[in-house]
XYZ file of C-alpha atoms in Angstrom:
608
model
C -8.947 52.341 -1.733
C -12.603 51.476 0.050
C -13.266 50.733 -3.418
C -11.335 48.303 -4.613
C -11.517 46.179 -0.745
C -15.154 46.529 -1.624
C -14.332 44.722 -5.549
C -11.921 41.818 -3.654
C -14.792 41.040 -1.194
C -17.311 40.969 -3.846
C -15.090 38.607 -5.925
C -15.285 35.530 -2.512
C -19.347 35.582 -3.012
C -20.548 32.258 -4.712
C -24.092 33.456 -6.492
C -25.549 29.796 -5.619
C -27.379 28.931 -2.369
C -26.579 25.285 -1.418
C -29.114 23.084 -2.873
C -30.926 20.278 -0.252
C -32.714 17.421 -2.212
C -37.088 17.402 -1.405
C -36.405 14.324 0.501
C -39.374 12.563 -1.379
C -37.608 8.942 -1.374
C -35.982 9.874 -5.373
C -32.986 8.756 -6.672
C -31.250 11.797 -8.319
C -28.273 12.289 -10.832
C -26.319 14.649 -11.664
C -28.139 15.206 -14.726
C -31.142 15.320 -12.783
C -29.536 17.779 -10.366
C -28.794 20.315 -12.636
C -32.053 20.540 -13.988
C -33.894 21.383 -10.545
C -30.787 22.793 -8.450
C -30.766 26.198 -9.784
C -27.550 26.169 -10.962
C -25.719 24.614 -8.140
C -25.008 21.746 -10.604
C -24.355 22.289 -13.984
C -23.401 20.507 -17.275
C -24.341 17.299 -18.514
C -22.626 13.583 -18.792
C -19.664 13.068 -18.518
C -18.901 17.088 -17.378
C -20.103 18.618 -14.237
C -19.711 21.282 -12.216
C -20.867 21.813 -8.645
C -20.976 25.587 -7.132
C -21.634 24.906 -3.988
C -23.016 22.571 -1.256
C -25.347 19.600 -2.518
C -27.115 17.948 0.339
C -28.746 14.495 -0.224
C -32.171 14.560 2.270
C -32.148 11.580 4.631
C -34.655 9.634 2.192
C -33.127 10.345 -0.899
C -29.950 9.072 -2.779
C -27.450 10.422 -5.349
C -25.736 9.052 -7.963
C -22.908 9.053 -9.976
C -22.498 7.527 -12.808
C -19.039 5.291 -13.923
C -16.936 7.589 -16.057
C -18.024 11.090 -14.774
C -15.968 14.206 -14.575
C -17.081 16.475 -11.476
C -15.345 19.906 -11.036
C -16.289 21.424 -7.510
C -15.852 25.380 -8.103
C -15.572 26.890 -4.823
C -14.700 26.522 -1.366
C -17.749 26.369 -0.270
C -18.460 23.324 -2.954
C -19.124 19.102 -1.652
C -21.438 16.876 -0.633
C -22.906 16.272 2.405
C -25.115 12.910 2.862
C -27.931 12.173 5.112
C -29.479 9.916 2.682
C -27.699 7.683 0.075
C -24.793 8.364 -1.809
C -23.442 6.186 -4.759
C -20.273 7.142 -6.644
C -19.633 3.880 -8.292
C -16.899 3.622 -11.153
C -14.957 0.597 -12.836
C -11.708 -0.155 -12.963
C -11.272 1.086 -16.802
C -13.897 3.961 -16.282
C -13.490 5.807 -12.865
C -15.223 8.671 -11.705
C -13.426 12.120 -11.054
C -13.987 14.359 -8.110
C -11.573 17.691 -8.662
C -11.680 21.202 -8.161
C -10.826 24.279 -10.121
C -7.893 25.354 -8.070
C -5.250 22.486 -7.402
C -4.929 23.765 -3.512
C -3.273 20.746 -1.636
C -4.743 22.048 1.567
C -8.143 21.354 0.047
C -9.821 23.763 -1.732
C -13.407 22.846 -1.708
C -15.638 21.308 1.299
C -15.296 17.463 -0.195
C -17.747 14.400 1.335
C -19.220 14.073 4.275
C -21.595 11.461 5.491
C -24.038 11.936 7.890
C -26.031 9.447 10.339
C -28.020 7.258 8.854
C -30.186 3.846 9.340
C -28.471 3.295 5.533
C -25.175 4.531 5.352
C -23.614 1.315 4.835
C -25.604 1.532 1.630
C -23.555 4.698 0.772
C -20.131 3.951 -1.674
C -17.741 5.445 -3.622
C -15.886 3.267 -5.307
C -13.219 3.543 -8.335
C -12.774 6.964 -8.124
C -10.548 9.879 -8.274
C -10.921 12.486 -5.207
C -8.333 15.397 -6.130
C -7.799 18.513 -3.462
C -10.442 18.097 -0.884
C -10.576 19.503 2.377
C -12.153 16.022 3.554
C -11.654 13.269 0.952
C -13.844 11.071 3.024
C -15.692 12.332 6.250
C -18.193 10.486 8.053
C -20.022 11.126 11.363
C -22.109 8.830 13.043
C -22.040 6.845 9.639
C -20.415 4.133 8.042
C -20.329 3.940 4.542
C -17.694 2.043 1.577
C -14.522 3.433 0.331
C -12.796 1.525 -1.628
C -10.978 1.076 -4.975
C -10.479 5.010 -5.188
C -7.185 7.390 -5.430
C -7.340 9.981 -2.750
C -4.963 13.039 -3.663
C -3.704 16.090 -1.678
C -6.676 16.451 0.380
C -6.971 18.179 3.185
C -7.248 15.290 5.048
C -7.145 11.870 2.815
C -10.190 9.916 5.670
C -11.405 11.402 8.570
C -13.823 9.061 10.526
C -16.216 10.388 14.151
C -18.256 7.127 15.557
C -17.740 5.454 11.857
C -17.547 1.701 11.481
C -16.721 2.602 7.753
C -14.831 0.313 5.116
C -11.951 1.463 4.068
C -10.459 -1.211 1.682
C -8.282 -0.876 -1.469
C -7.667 2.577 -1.455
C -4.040 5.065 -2.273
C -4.259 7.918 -0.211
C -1.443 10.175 -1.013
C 0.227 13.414 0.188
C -3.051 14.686 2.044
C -2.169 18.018 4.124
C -2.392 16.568 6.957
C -3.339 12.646 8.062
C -4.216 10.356 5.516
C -6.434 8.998 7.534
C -7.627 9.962 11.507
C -10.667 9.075 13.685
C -12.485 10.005 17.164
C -15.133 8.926 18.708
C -15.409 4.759 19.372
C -14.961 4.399 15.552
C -14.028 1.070 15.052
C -13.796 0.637 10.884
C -12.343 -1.659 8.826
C -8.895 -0.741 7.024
C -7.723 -2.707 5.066
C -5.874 -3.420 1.975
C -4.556 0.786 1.374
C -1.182 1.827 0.346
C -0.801 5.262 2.462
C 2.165 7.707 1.046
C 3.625 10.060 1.911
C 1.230 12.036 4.162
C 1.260 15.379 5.924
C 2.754 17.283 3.392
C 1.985 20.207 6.367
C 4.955 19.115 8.553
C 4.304 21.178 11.489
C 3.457 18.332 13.900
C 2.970 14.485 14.422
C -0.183 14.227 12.122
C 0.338 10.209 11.104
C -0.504 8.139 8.071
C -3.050 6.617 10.170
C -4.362 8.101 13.705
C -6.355 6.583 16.025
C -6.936 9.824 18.741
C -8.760 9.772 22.001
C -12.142 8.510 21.760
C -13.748 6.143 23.531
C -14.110 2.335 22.978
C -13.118 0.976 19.738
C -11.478 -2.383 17.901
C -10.489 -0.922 14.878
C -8.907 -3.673 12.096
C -5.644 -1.845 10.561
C -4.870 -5.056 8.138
C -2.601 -5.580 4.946
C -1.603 -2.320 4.584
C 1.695 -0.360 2.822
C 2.169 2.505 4.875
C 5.063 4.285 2.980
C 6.574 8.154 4.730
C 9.332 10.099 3.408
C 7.288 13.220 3.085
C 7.721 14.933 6.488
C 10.078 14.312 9.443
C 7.648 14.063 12.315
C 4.851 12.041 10.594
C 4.368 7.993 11.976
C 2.987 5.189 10.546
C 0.102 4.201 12.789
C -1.134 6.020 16.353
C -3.130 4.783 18.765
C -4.227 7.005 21.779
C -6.111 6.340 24.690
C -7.279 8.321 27.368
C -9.334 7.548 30.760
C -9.543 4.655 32.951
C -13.358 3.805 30.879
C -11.874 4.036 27.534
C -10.517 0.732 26.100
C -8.855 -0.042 22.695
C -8.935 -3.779 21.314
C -7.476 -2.475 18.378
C -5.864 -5.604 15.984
C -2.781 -4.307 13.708
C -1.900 -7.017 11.690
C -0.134 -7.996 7.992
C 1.157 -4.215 7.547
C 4.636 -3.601 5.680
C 5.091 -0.055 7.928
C 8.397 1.889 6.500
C 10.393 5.467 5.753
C 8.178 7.027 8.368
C 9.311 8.892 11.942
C 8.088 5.690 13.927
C 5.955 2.564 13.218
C 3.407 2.136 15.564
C 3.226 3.782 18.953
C 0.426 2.558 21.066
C -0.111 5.390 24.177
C -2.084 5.222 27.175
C -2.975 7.893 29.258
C -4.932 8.209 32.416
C -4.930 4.615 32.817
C -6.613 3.963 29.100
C -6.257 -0.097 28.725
C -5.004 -1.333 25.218
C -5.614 -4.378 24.947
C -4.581 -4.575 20.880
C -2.736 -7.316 19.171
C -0.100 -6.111 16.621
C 1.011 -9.518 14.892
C 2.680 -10.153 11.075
C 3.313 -7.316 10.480
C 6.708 -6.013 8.677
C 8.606 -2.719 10.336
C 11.496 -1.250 8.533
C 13.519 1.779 8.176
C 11.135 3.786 9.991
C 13.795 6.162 11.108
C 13.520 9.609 8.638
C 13.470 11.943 11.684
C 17.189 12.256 12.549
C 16.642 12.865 16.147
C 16.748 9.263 17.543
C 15.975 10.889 20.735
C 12.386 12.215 19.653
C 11.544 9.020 17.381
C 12.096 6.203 15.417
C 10.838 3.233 17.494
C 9.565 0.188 15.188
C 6.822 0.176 18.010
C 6.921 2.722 20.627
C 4.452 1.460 23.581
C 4.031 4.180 26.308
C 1.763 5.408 29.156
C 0.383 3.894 31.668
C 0.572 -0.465 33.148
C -3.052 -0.288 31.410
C -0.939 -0.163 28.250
C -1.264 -4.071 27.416
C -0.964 -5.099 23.886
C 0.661 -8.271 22.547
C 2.770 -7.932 20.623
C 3.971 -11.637 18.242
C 5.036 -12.491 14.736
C 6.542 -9.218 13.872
C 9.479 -8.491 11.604
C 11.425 -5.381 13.212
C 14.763 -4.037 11.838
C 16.452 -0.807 10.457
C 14.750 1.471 12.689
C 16.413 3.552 15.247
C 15.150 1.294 18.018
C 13.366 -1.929 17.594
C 10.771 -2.115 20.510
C 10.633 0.920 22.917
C 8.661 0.586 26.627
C 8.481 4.123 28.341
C 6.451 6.004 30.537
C 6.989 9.616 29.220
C 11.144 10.160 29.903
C 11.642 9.204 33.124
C 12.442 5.836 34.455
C 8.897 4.694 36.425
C 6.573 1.688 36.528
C 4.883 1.949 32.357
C 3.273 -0.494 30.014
C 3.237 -4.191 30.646
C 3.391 -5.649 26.650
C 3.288 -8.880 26.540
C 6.240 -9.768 23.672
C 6.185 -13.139 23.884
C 5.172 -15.469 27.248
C 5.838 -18.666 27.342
C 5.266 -19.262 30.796
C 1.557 -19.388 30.780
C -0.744 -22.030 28.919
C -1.940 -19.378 26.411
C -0.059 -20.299 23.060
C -1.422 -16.609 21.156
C 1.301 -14.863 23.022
C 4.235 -16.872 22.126
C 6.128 -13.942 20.315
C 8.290 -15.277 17.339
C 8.806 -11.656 16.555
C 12.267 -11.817 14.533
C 14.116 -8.416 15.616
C 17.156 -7.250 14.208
C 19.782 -4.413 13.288
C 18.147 -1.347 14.897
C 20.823 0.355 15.258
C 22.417 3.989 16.232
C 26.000 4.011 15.046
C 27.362 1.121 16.375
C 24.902 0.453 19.183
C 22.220 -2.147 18.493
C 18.485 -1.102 20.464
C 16.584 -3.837 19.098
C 14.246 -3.747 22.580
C 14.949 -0.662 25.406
C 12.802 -1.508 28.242
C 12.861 2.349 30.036
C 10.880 1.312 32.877
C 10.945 -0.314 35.949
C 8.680 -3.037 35.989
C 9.764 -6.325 34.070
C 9.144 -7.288 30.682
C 8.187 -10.839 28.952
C 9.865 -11.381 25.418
C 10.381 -14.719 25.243
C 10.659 -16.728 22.079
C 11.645 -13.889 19.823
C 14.246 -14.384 17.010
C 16.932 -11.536 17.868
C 19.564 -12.219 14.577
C 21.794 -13.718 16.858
C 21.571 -16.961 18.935
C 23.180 -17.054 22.274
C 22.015 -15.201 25.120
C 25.376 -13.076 25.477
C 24.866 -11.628 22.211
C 21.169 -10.867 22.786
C 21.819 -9.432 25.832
C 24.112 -6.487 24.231
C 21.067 -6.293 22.011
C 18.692 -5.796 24.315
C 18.691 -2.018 27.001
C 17.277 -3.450 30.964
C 17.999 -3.768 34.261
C 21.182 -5.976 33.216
C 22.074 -2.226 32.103
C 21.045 -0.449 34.431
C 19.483 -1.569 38.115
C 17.148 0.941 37.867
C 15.147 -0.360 34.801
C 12.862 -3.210 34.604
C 13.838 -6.814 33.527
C 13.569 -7.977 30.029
C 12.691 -11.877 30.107
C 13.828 -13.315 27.043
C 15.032 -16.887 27.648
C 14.295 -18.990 25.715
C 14.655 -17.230 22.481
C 14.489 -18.503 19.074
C 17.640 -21.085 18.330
C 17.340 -21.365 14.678
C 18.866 -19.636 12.268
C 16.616 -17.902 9.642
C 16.803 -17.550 6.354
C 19.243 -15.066 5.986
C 18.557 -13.204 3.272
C 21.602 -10.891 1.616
C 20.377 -9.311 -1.598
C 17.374 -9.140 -3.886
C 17.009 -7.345 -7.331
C 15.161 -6.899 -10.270
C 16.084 -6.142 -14.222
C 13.915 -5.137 -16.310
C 14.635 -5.731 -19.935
C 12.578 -6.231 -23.146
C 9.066 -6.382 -21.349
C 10.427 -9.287 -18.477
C 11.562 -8.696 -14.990
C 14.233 -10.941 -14.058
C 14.685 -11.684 -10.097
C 17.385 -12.937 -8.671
C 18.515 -13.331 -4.676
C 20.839 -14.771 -2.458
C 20.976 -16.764 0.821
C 23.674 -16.720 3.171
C 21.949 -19.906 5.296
C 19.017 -21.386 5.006
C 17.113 -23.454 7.902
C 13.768 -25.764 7.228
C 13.100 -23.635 3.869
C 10.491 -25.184 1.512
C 10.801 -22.242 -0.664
C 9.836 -18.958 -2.302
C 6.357 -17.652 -3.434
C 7.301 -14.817 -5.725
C 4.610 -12.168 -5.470
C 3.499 -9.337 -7.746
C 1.722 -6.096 -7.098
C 1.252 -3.772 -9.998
C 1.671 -0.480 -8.561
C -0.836 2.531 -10.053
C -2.888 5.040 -8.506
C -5.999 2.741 -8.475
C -6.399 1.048 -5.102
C -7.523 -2.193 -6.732
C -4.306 -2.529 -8.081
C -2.728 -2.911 -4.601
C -3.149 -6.792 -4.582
C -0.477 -8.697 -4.321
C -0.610 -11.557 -6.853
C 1.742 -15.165 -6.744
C 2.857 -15.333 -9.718
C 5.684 -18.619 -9.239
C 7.296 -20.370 -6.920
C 10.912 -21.769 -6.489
C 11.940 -24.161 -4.087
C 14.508 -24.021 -1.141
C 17.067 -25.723 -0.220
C 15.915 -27.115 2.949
C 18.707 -26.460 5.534
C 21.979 -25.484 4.299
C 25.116 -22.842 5.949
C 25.991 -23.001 2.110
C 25.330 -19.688 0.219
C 22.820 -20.037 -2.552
C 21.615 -17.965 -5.606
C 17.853 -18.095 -7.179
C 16.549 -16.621 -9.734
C 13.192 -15.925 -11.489
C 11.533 -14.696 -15.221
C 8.745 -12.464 -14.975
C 7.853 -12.447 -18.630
C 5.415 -10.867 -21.020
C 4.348 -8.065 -18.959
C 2.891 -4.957 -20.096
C 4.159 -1.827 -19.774
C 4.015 -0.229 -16.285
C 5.164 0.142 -12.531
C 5.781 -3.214 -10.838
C 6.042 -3.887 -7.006
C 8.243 -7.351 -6.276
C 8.657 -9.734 -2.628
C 9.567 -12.525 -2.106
C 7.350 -14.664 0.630
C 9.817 -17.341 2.329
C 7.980 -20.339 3.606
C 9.282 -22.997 5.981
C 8.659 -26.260 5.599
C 6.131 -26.254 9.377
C 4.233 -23.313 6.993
C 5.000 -20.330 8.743
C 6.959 -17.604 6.481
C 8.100 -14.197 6.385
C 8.578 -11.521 3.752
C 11.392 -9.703 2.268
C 11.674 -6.067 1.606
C 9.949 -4.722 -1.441
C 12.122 -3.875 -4.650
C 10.126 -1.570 -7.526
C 10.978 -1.731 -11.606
C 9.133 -0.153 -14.664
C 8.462 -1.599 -17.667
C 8.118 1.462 -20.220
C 5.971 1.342 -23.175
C 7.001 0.326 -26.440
C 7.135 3.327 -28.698
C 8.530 1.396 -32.270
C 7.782 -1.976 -33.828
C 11.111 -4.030 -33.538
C 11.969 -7.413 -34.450
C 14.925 -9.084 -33.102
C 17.142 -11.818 -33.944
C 16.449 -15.056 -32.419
C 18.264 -16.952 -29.826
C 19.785 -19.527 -30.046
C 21.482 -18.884 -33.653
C 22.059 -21.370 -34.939
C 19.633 -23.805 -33.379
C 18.704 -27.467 -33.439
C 15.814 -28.251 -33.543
C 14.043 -24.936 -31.490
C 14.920 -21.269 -31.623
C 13.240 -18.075 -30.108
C 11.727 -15.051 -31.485
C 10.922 -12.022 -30.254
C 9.049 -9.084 -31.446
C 7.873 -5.770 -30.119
C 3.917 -4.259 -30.868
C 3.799 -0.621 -29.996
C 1.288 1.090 -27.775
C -1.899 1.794 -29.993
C -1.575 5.780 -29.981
C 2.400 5.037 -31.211
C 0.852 2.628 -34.065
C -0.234 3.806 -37.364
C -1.633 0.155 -38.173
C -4.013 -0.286 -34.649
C -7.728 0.677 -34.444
C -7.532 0.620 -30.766
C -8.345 -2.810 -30.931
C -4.444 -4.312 -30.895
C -3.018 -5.093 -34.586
C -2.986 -8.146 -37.029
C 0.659 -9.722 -36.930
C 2.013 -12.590 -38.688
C 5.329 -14.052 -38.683
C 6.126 -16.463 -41.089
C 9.288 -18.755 -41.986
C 11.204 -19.011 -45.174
C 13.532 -21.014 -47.075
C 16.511 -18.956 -48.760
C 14.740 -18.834 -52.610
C 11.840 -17.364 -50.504
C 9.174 -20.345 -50.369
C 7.366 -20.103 -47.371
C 7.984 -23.152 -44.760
C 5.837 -22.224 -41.431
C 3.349 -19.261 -39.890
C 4.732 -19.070 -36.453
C 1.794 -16.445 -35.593
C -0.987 -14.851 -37.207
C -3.606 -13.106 -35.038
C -4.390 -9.351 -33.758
C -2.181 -8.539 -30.680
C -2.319 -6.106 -28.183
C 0.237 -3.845 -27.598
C 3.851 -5.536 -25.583
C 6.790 -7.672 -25.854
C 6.199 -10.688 -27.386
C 8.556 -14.414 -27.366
C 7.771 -17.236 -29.966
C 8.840 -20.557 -29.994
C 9.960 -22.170 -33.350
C 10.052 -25.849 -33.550
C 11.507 -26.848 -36.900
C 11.601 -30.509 -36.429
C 7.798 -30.052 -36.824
C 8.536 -28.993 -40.332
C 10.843 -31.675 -41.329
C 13.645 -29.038 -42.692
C 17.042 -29.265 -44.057
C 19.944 -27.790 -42.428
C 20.455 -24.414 -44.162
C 19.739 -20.496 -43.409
C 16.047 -19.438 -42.962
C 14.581 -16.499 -42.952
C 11.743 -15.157 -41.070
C 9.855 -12.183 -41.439
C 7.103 -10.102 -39.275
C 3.940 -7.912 -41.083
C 1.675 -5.652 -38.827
C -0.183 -3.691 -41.524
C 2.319 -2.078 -44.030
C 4.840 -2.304 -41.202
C 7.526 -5.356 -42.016
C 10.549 -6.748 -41.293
């Protein structure tokens, strides 16, 4: 038996001592690496392993080339940076960082930057960081992450006295946050779609944590923040302890959904928040059933230092819309400022539209659980008289014993009430369509795009059209749009509502795939029979599904004949990539006689 423990322990010990670049100002490689490392790294472009630790010296740099395929082997396997470190891919080519054992704890060490006069130089960009313990660690440094796919880590970004840039990323189903810092780190975050983090599930560990630290202004901007994956986990935390620690954190343009909560903002020990959340969209955070425990739209709690404002927001389908507490007893807690329209400061004039948080039939769309009094004035509620807000709205009309909520005047015009949006996908086009109930000052609708994939850059929303309004209307409306000639993949859909002063608000996002075309196909055209025009459309597999492609799309001609065969027109003739493809056909360009055509489509030996 002392044996075989003896053979188990054995099997843990990784042969290779870490490896710690001379620190003679070079720039090394992984090829370069595995020539002097003694077999810390091996293998040679585009295949790599790493056996254990590599540590870039403070006056060296590392890097990676575009299109490299790094397998770190142990536990004891990353790369630690007091130097330079450049992992830069391209969108087509990206750069690999995996391990040998798909552990979604995080099986080997991962990056971690270390204080530097150049760690802004340091990036990793376009690349692939698979079952880390740390996807993205910095201390005392603040280099670029962006572009890159962050998956089942350990922790997705972890950030101590880091101004880093994290812009453009997906960060999905780390073990525990996706991304957390400490320490007066104030970095930029921006642009990420964060999924489905904490796949652990014991405890509160959010999609993005700000925990106690000291000073800091953090930007949290433009990002989809997307739970579902655990019951307790949030969408965005912000702690802060002591009466010298401040927070002018600025939360703005984030669509925040499916998690436990939103955004809580907590103050302890008289910590002072002084953050502005603004534009962003909160919905349906409300997964943990216990209404009791969670599912605020923003939760702000702690102490009167607690001071955010709070304007432009769009709140609904949560358990509660706004909650103001001081832990669970009624006592004097946060002041927010939700919209004040008393003073001569316009920035904190609310027009926050908050609506249908509801608990069975009780709407909580603000629950002021504290005794001193609260302004949210200038707010659109989803109703308009103050009767109806006020059963919408938990105070000291309620109760005596709870603060005021001061919400007159509130908004008096009706939005534009939105009552269904959806998407088809058919024969490589998307078609929208929506409806309005009533409409009030409406220029129109920007239709936006976002092609989802597990590349960050392809977070971007994109306009791709625009239909107009109807200005004001109580009429009910429908409106539809053609997405067309789209290649195959996932596809991300909103519609941005603009009034006609310019400000606008955004619907709910609605998801449709376009699959891949595995056969050539040629369809009849439309209309049949036509005068003078007609439409054609044909279907060009994906290259590795076509016998006739190179890899470099396929020669296609269509051409048009009379019914003895002559040909009359060549519609197309040029290589094509693979898709769904429409073609117009004019034949009063042609000069034709009435009669039946024909019409036929070659790609290589392929025709019909």
């Amino acid at each position: 038996m002392k044996k075989l423990i003896l053979i188990t322990l054995l099997s843990y010990i990784n042969p290779f001592a870490q490896y710690t670049t001379p620190g003679t100002g070079v720039i090394w490689n992984l090829d370069s690496l595995a020539l002097y490392s003694s077999g810390v790294v091996v293998g040679t472009f585009p295949n790599y392993q790493i056996n254990n630790n590599i540590i870039v010296a403070a006056n060296d740099e590392l890097n990676v080339s575009a299109g490299s395929n790094v397998i770190f082997t142990t536990p004891s396997a990353g790369i630690e940076v007091n130097g330079i470190f450049k992992a830069i891919g391209t969108a087509s080519d990206s750069i690999v960082f995996t391990s040998s054992v798909e552990d979604s704890t995080g099986y080997y060490i991962g990056f971690r930057f270390n204080a530097n006069i150049n760690s802004n130089l340091s990036q990793i960009k376009y690349a692939r960081i698979f079952y880390a313990d740390y996807g993205f660690r910095c201390i005392d440094a603040s280099p670029v992450l962006s572009n890159s796919y962050l998956y089942k880590c350990g922790r997705g970004v972890q950030l101590s006295s880091s101004n880093a840039v994290i812009m453009d990323n997906v960060i999905e189903k780390s073990y525990e946050y996706g991304i957390t810092m400490t320490l007066s780190s104030s970095p930029l975050i921006e642009g990420n779609y964060l999924l489905k983090n904490n796949t652990k599930a014991t405890s509160a560990m959010n999609q993005i944590s700000i925990g106690l630290q000291g000073n800091n202004s953090p930007i949290i901007r433009n990002n989809i923040i997307e739970g579902g994956e655990s019951i307790p986990t949030g969408g965005i935390s912000l702690w802060v302890n002591g009466s010298t620690a401040i927070s002018n954190a600025r939360i703005e343009g984030n669509q925040i959904f499916n998690n436990s909560f939103g955004i809580t903002l907590y103050s302890t020990s008289n910590g002072i928040i002084n953050a502005v959340v603004s534009d962003n969209v909160i919905h349906n955070n409300n997964i943990n059933p216990n209404a009791m425990v969670s599912g605020s739209g923003i939760n702000i709690n702690g102490s009167p230092f607690n001071q955010p404002i709070i304007k432009r927001n769009i709140i609904y389908g949560n358990w509660w819309g706004i909650t103001i507490q001081n832990g669970s007893t009624v006592q004097p807690g946060p002041q927010p400022n939700i919209g004040n329209v008393e003073n001569s400061d316009t920035t904190d004039d609310g027009m926050n539209i908050i609506y249908g948080n509801v608990q069975g039939l009780n709407v909580y769309d603000l629950y002021n659980n504290c005794t001193n009094d609260i302004y949210a004035q200038n707010n659109d509620w989803g109703v308009y008289d103050s009767l109806s807000i006020e059963d919408h709205i938990y105070h000291n009309a309620d109760d005596s014993v709870h603060g005021l909520v001061r919400f007159i005047p509130f908004s008096l015009s009706i939005p534009v009430e939105l009552i269904s949006f959806q998407a088809n996908a058919e024969s490589g086009k998307v078609k929208l369509s929506w409806s309005t109930a009533t409409e009030t000052n409406n220029r129109g609708f920007e239709i936006e795009r976002n092609q989802r994939s597990d590349i960050g850059s392809q977070l971007n929303w994109e306009i791709i059209g625009f239909v107009e309004g109807k200005g004001t209307t109580t009429e009910s409306h429908n409106y539809y749009f053609v997405d067309k000639n789209i290649t195959a993949g996932k596809y991300a859909y909103r519609l941005k509502q603009i009034n006609l002063d310019g400000t606008f608000g955004y619907s709910d996002v609605i998801e449709v795939e376009i699959f891949t075309p595995d056969q050539f196909l040629l369809e009849q055209n439309y209309p049949n029979p036509f005068n003078p025009t007609t439409k054609i459309r044909f279907i060009i597999p994906a290259s590795s599904l076509n016998p006739f492609s190179k890899g470099e799309g396929t020669l296609v001609s269509l051409k048009v004949y009379d019914i003895l065969g002559n040909e009359l027109a060549t519609v197309v003739n040029e290589e094509k990539e693979p898709g769904i493809y429409e073609v117009e056909f004019n034949a009063a360009g042609y000069e034709l006689a009435s009669g039946v055509l024909f019409y036929r489509l070659q790609a290589g030996s392929y025709s019909a």
